[in-house]
Short mmCIF file of C-alpha atoms in Angstrom, two decimals:
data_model
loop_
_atom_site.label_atom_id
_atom_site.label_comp_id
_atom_site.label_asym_id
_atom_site.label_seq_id
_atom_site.Cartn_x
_atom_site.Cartn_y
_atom_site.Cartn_z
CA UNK A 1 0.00 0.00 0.00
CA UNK A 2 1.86 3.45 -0.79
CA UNK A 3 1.88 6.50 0.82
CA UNK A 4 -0.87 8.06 -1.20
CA UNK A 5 -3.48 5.30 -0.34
CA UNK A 6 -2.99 5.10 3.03
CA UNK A 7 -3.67 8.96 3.39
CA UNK A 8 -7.21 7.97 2.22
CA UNK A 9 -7.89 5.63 4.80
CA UNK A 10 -6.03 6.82 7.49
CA UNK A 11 -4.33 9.17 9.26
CA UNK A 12 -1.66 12.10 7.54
CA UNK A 13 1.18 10.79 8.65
CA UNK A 14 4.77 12.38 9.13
CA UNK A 15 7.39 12.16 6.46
CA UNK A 16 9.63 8.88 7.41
CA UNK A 17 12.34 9.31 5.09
CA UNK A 18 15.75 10.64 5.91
CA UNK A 19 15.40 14.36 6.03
CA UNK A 20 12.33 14.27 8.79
CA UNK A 21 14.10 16.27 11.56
CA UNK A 22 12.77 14.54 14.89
CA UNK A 23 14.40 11.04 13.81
CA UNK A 24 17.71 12.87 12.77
CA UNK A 25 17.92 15.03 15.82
CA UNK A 26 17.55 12.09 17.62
CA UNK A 27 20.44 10.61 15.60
CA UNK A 28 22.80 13.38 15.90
CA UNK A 29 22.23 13.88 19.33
CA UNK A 30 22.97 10.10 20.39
CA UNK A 31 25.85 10.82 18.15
CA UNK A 32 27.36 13.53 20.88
CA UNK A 33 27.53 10.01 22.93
CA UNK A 34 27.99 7.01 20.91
CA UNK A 35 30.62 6.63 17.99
CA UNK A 36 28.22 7.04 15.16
CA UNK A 37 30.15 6.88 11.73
CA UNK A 38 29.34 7.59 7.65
CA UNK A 39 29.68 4.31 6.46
CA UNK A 40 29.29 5.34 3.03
CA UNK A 41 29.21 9.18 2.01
CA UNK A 42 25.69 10.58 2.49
CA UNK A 43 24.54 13.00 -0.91
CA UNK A 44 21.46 14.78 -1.48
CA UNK A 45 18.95 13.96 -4.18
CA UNK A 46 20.38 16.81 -6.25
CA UNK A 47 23.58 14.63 -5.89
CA UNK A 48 25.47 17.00 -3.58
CA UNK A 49 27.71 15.43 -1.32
CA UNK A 50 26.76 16.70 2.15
CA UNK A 51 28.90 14.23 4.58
CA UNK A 52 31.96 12.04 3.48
CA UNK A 53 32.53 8.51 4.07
CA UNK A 54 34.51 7.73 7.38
CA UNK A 55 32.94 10.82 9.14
CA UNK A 56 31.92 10.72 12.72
CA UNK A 57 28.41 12.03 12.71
CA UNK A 58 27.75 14.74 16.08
CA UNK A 59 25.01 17.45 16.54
CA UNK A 60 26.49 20.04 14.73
CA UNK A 61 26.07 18.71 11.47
CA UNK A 62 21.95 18.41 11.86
CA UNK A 63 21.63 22.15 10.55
CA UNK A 64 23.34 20.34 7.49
CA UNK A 65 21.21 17.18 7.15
CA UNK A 66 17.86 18.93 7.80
CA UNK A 67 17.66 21.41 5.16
CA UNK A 68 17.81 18.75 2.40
CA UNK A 69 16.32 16.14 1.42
CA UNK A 70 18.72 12.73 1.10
CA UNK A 71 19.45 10.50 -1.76
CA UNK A 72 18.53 7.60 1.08
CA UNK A 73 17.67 7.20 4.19
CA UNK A 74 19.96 8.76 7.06
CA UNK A 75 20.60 5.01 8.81
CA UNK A 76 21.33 3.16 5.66
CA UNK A 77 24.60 5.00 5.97
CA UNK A 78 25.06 4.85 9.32
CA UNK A 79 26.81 2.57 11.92
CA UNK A 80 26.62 2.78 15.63
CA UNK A 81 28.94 1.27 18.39
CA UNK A 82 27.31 -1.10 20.40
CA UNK A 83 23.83 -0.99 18.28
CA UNK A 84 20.80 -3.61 19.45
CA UNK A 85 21.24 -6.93 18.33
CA UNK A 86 19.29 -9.91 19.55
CA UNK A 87 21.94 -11.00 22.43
CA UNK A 88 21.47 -7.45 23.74
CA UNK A 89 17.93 -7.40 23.39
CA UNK A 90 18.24 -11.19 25.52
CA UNK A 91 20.40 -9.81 28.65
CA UNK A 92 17.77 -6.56 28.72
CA UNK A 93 15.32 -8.99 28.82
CA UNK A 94 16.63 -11.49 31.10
CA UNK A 95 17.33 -8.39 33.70
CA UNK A 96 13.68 -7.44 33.65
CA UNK A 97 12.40 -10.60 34.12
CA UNK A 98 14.54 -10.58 37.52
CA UNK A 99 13.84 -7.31 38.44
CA UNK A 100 11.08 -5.89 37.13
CA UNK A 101 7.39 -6.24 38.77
CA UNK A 102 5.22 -7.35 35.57
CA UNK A 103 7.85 -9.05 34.12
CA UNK A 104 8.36 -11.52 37.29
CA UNK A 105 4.80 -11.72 37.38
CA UNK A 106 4.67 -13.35 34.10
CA UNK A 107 7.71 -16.13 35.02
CA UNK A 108 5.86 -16.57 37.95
CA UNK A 109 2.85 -17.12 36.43
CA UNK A 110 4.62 -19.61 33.63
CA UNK A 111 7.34 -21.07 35.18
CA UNK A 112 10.36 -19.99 33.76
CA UNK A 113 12.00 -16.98 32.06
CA UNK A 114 13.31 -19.52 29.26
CA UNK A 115 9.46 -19.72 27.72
CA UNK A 116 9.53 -16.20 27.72
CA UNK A 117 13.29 -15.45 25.98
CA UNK A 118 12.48 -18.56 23.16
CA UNK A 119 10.80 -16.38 20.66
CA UNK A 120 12.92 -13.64 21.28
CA UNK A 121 16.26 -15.66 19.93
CA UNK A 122 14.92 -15.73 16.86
CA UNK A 123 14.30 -12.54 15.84
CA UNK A 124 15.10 -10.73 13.02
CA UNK A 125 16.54 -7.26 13.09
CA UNK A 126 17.65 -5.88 10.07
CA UNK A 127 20.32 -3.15 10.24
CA UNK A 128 18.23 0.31 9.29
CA UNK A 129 15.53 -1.39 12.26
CA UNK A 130 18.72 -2.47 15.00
CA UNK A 131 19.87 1.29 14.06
CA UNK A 132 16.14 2.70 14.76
CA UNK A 133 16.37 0.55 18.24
CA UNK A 134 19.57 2.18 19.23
CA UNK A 135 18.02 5.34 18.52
CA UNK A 136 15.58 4.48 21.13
CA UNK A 137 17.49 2.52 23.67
CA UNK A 138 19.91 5.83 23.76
CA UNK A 139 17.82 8.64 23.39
CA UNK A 140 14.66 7.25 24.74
CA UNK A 141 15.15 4.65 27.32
CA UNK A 142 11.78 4.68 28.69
CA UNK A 143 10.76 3.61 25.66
CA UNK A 144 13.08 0.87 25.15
CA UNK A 145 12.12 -0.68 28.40
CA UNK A 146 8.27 -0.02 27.41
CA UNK A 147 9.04 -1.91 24.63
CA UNK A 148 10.83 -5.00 25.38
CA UNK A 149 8.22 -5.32 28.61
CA UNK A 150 5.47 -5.55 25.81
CA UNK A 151 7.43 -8.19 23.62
CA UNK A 152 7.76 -10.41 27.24
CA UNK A 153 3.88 -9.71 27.64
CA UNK A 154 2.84 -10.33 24.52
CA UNK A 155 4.64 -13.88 24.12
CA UNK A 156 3.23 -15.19 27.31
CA UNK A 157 -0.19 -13.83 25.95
CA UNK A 158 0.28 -15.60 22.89
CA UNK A 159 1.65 -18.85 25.09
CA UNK A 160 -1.66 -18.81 26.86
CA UNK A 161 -3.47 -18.62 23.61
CA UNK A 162 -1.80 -22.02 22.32
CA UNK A 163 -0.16 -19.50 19.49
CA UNK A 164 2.52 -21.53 17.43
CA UNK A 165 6.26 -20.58 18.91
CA UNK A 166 7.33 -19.40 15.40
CA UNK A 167 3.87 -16.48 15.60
CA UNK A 168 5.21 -15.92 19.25
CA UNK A 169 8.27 -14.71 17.41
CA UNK A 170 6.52 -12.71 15.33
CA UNK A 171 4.31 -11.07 18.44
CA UNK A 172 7.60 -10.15 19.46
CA UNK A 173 8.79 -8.73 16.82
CA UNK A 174 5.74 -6.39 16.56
CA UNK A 175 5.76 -5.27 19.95
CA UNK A 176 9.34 -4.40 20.19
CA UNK A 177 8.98 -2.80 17.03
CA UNK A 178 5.32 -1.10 18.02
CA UNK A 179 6.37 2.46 18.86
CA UNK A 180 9.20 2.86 15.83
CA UNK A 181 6.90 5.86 14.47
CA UNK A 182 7.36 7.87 18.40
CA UNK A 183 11.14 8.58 16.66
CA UNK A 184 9.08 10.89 13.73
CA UNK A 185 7.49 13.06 16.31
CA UNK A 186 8.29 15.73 18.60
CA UNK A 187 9.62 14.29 21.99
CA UNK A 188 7.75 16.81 23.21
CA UNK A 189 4.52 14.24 23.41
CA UNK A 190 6.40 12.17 25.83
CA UNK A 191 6.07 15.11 28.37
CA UNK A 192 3.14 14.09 30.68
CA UNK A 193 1.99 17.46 31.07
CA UNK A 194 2.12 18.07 27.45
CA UNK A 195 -1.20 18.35 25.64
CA UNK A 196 -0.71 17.67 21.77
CA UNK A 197 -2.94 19.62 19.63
CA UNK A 198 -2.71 20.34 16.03
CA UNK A 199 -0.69 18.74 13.98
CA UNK A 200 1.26 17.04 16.64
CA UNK A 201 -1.86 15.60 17.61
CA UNK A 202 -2.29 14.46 14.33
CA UNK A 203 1.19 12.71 14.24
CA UNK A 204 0.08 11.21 17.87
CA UNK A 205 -3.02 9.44 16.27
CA UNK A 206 -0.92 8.28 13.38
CA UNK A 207 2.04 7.04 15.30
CA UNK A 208 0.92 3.27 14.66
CA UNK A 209 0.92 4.02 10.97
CA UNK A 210 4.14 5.30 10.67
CA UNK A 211 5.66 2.52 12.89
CA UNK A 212 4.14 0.17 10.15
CA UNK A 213 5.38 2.01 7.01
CA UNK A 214 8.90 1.56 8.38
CA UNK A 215 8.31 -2.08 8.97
CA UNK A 216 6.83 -2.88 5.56
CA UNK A 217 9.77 -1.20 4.03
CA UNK A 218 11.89 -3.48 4.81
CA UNK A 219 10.13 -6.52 3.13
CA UNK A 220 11.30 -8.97 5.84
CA UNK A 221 8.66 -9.19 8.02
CA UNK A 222 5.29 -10.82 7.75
CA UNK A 223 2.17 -8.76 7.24
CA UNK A 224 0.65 -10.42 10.60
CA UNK A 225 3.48 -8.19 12.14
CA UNK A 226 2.23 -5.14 9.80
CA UNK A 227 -1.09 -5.22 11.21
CA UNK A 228 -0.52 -6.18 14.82
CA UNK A 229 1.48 -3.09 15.00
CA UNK A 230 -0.57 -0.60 13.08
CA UNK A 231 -3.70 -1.86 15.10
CA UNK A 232 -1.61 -1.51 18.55
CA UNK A 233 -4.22 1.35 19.98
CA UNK A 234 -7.28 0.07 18.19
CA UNK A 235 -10.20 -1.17 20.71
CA UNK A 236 -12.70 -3.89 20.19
CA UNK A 237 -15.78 -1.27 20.98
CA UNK A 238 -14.42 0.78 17.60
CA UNK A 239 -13.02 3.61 19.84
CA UNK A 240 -9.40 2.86 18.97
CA UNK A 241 -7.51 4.38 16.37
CA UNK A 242 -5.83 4.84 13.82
CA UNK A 243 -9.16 2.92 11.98
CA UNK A 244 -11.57 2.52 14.80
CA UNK A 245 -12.06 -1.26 14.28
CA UNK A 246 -14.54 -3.10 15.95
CA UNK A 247 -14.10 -6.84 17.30
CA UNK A 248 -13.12 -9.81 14.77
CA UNK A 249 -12.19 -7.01 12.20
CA UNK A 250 -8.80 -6.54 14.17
CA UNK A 251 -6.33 -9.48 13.81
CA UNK A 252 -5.44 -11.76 16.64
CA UNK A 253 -2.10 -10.59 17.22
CA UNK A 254 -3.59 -7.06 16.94
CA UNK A 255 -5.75 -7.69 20.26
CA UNK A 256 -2.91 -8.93 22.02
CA UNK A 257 -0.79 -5.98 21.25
CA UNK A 258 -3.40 -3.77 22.19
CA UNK A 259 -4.02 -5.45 26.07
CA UNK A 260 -0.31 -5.76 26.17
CA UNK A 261 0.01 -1.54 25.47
CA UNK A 262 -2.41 -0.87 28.50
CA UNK A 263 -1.03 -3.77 31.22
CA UNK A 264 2.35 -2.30 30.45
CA UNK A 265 1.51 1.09 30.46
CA UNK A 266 -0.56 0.46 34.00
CA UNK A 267 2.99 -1.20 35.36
CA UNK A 268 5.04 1.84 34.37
CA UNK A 269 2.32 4.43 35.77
CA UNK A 270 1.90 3.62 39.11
CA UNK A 271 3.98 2.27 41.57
CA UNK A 272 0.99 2.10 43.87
CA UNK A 273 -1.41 -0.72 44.08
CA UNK A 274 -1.07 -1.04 40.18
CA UNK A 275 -2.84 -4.36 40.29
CA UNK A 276 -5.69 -3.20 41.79
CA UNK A 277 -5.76 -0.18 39.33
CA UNK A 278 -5.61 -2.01 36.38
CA UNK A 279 -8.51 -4.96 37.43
CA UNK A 280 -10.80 -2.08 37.92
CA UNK A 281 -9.86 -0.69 34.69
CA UNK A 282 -10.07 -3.66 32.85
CA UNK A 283 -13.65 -4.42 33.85
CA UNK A 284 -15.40 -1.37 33.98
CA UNK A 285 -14.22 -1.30 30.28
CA UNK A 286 -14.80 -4.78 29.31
CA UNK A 287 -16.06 -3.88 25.89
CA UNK A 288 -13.00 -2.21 24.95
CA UNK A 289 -10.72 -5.35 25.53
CA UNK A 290 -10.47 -9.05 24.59
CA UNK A 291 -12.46 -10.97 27.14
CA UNK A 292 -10.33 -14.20 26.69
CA UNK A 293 -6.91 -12.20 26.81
CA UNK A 294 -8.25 -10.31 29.86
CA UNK A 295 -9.13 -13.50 31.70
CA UNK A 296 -5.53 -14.61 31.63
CA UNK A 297 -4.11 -10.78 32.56
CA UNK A 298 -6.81 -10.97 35.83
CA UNK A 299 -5.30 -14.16 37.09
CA UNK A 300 -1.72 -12.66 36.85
CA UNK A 301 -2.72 -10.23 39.12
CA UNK A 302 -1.95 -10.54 42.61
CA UNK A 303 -4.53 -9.07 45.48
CA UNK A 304 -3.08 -6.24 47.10
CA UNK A 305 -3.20 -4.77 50.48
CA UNK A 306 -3.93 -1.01 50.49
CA UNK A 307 -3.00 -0.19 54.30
CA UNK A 308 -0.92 2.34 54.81
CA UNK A 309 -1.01 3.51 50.95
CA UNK A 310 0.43 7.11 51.03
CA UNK A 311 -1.99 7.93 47.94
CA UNK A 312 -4.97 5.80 48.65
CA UNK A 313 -8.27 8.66 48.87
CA UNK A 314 -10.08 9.05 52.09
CA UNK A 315 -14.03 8.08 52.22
CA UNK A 316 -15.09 11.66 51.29
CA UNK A 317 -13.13 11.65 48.07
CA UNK A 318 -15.09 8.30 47.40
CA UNK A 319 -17.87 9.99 47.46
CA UNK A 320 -17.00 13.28 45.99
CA UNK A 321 -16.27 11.23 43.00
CA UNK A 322 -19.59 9.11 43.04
CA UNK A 323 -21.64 12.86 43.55
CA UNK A 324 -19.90 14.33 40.43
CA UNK A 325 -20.28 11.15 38.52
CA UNK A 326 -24.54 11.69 39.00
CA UNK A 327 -24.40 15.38 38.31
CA UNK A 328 -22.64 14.55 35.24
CA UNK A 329 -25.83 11.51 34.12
CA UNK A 330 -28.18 14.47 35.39
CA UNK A 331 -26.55 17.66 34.40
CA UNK A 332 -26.86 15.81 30.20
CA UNK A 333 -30.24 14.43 31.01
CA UNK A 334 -31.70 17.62 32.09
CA UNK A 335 -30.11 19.40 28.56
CA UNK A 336 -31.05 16.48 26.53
CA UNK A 337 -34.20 16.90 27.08
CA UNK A 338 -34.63 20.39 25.67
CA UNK A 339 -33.49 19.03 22.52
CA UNK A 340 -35.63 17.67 19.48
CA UNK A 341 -35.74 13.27 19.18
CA UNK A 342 -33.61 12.23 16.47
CA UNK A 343 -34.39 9.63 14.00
CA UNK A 344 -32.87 6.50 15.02
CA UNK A 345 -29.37 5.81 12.91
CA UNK A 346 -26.78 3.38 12.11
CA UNK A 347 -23.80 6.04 12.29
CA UNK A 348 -23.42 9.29 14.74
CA UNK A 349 -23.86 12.51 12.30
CA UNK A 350 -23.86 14.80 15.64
CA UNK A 351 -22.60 15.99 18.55
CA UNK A 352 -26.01 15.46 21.06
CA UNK A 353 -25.82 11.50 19.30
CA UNK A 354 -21.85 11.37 20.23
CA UNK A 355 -22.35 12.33 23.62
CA UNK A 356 -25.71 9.80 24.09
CA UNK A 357 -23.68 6.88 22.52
CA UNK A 358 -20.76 7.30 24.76
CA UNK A 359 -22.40 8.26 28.43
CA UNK A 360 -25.04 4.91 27.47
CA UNK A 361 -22.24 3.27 27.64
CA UNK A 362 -20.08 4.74 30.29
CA UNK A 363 -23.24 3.93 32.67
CA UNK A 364 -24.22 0.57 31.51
CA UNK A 365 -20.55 -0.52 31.63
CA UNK A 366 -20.75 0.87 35.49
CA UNK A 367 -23.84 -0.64 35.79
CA UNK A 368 -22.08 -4.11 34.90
CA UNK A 369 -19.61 -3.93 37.57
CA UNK A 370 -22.07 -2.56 39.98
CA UNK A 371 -20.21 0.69 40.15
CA UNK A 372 -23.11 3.13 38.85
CA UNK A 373 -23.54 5.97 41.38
CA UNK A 374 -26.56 4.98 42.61
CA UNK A 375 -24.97 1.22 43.96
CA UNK A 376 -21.63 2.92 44.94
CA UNK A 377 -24.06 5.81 47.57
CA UNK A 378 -25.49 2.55 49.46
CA UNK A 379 -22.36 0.41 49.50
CA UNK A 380 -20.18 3.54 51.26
CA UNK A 381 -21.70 3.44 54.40
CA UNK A 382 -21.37 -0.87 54.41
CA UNK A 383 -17.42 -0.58 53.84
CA UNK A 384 -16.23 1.68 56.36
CA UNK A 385 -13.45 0.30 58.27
CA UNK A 386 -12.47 -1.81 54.84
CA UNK A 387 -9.97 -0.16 53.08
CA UNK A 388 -9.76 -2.29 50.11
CA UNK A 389 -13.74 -2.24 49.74
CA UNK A 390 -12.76 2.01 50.12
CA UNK A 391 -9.86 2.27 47.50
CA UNK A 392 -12.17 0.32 45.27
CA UNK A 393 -14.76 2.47 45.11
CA UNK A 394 -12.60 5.18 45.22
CA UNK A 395 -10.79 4.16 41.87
CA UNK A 396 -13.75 3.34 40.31
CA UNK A 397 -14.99 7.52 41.27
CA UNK A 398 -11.00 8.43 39.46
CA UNK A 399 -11.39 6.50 36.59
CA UNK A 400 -15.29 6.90 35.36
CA UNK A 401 -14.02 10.93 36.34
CA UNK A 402 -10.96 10.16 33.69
CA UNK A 403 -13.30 8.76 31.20
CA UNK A 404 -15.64 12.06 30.87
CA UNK A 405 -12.44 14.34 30.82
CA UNK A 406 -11.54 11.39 27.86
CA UNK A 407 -15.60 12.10 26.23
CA UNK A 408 -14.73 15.91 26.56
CA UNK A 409 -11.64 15.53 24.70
CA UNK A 410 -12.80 13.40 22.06
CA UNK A 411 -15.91 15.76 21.04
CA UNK A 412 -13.51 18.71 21.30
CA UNK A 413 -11.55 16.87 18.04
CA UNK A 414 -14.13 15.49 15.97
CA UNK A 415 -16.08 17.27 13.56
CA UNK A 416 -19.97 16.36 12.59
CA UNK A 417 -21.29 16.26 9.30
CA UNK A 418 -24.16 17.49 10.71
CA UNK A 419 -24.00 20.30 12.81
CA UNK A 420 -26.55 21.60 15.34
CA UNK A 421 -26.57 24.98 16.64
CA UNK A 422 -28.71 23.70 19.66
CA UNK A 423 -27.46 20.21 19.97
CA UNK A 424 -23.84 21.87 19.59
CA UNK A 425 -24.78 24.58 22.48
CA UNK A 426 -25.76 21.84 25.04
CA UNK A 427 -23.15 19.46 24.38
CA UNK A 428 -20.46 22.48 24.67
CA UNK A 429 -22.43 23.50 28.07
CA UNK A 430 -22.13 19.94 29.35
CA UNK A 431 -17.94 19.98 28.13
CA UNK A 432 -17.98 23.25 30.08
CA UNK A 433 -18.96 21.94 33.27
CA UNK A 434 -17.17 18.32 33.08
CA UNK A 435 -13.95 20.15 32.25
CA UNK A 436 -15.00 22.89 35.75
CA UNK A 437 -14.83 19.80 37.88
CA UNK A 438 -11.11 19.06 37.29
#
C-alpha cells in the first residue's frame, strides 16, 4: 500500500524518510555520545555530497542534514557502536524478568524466564531497524524498556493462547517494534503534562501508521506483524484508532498488542497498588478489551493490600467522585431533554448522538460492575473500616471521572457532518462543566 493510499484511509502521517528532523535530531544527538560513523558518504537527491565517508556524525552537522532532502535514508549509511542486536535485546530482557514487577509476574505465572526469551532468539533485526532501536534505547530509554516489557507480555499472551512458537516470534517482533513511528514526532509528546494539539496531535493518532510504514519497508517481516502493530491502539468497541475497528475485524495478534500496550503502560504508571488499578480498569471497560486475553491478565494479578497507601483517597473523596459522577448523568439528562428526538441511525452525524452513545455506555458498563452511582451511595456506608472495599470504590470515582475528561476531549476533536446549533450549544455547556470539575 503506498503512501498516497494510506492517506485515504487513514491518518496524515509524518514524512519517514531521511530528512524528517525529529528522527535525525535524535540521531545526531545520540551521536554527541555514541561513535556514530558515515559508512558510506551521504549526498542529497540533487547529488550534492553533504557528509563524506569515514565521518563521525555529532550534533552540529543536523543544521546540514535537515535542510535537504537525502538520496537515502539517514541510517542506511550509518553505523553505531554497540547498536541492538538480539543478544542485547536477551540480557535486557533477562534483567527485567529478575527485576522488574510485571515481568516476574509473568515467570511466575509460567514457570520460567526460558518460555519467555524462546521467541525472542529468533528474531530478526535488520540493520536500518537495529539502528532505529539504538536510537531508542539511547535517546529514549523509557521507551526501550516499554518496549521489550510488551514483547515479554505479549509472548506469554500468545503462550496462553496455544499460538505456534514461530507467531510468538513474530508477536515479538511487533511489539518491540510497536512504537518505531514515536522517533518521527516531537519528543515533546512524551512530556506528561504536554497536551498535543494540532498537527502534533495528528502525528500522535498516526504514530501506529508510521511505525508500520517503516516495517513494511523493509520486506522482511510478515504482514501479521504489519497489522498487529498498526492496530496496537485500536479497541474492540471501535473507539481505537488509527481505523476505529470493531471486534473480529482486528487481527489476533492485533488484540494482544493492544491489552499488552495498557497492562504495560498500567505497570510503568503507578507504583501504587497497580494491580488493583488495572482490574478495575479492565472491567469497567470490558467492551474495549479481549475478554479471553483479559481472563488470563486478571489471574496474573496478585490481590493487594492497600493499608498504609500514602496515595490511597479518604471516604469523602469516594464519594466526591460518586456525587460528580450523578451530576454529570443528570446535568446531560436535564439538557437532553430540551433538545428535538432524532431519528434512530446506524452512524453518529452529531454531537447530542456522540455524547448519548458514549455516556449509554459509560453507565451501563458501570452498571455491569455494579459501580453506577446509585450502587456505589449505598455500598459507602457498608465498607467503612475496609480499606480495600474504600480504594475500590474510590478508583472506580477516578477513573469513570478520567473517562468524561476522555468524552470531553474526544468531542472537542471530531467534527460532525451534521451540525446543530442547539445540539452543539448543550453538548459544549455539558464539556464546560465536566472540564469545571477538574
Amino acid at each position: 500500500m503506498t503512501n498516497a493510499l494510506l492517506s485515504k484511509t487513514l491518518p496524515e502521517v509524518p514524512d519517514i524518510s531521511s530528512d524528517n528532523a525529529h528522527y535525525l535530531r535524535a540521531i545526531t544527538d545520540m551521536a554527541d555520545k555514541c561513535a556514530v560513523v558515515a559508512q558510506t558518504a551521504i549526498y542529497t537527491q540533487n547529488k550534492i555530497k553533504l557528509v563524506e565517508k569515514g565521518t563521525r556524525i555529532d550534533s552540529r552537522l543536523y543544521d546540514r542534514l535537515v535542510q535537504h532532502k537525502l538520496s537515502a535514508t539517514i541510517d542506511s549509511h550509518l553505523s553505531v557502536e554497540n547498536m541492538v542486536d538480539v543478544a542485547s535485546l536477551l540480557v535486557a530482557a533477562q534483567t527485567q524478568c529478575e527485576t522488574q514487577t510485571l515481568p516476574r509476574l509473568l515467570v511466575q505465572a509460567i514457570g520460567n524466564a526460558n518460555d519467555l526469551l524462546t521467541p525472542l532468539r529468533a528474531l530478526v533485526l535488520p540493520k536500518p531497524i537495529a539502528f532505529k532501536l539504538t536510537v531508542v534505547r539511547e535517546q529514549h530509554p523509557v521507551l526501550y524498556v516499554h518496549s521489550l516489557q510488551m514483547a515479554l507480555l505479549a509472548v506469554f499472551l500468545g503462550l496462553r493462547s496455544h499460538i505456534h512458537q514461530h507467531d510468538c516470534t513474530a508477536l515479538a517482533t511487533a511489539a518491540l517494534l510497536h512504537d518505531l513511528g514515536s522517533l518521527y514526532m516531537s519528543p515533546s509528546w512524551r512530556d506528561p503534562n504536554y497536551k498535543a494539539e494540532g498537527i502534533e496531535r495528528k502525528h500522535l493518532v498516526a504514530h501506529p501508521v508510521t511505525a508500520m510504514l517503516l516495517i513494511r519497508s523493509q520486506r522482511t517481516f510478515p504482514s501479521t506483524v504489519e497489522d498487529a502493530v498498526l492496530e496496537h491502539h485500536e479497541r474492540m468497541d471501535g473507539s481505537g484508532y488509527p481505523r476505529g475497528l470493531v471486534g473480529d475485524k482486528i487481527s489476533p495478534m492485533g488484540r494482544i498488542l493492544l491489552l499488552s500496550e495498557v497492562v504495560t503502560a498500567f505497570y510503568e504508571k503507578y507504583t501504587d497498588i497497580p494491580a488493583q488499578r488495572l482490574s478495575l480498569v479492565l472491567r469497567l471497560n470490558h467492551r474495549r478489551f479481549p475478554s479471553d486475553l483479559v481472563a488470563h491478565v486478571l489471574h496474573l494479578l496478585p490481590i493487594e493490600d492497600p493499608q498504609g497507601s500514602a496515595s490511597l483517597p479518604l471516604a469523602e473523596n469516594a464519594l466526591a467522585s460518586i456525587d460528580t459522577l450523578a451530576q454529570a448523568f443528570d446535568q446531560w439528562a436535564r439538557l437532553r431533554a430540551d433538545l428535538p428526538e432524532l431519528p434512530p441511525s446506524d452512524t453518529i452525524t452529531c454531537a447530542s448522538e456522540f455524547l448519548d452513545a458514549r455516556l449509554s455506555a459509560l453507565e451501563k458498563a458501570l452498571l455491569e460492575a455494579g459501580a453506577h452511582p446509585r450502587q456505589q451511595a449505598q455500598m459507602l456506608e457498608l465498607l467503612q473500616g475496609d480499606a480495600q472495599g474504600m480504594t475500590e470504590i474510590a478508583l472506580v470515582g477516578r477513573e469513570a471521572l478520567w473517562q468524561l475528561q476522555s468524552i470531553v476531549h474526544d468531542y472537542q476533536h471530531q467534527r460532525w457532518p451534521k451540525p446543530s446549533e442547539n445540539a452543539d450549544a448543550a453538548v459544549a455547556q455539558w464539556c464546560e462543566w465536566v472540564q469545571a470539575q477538574k
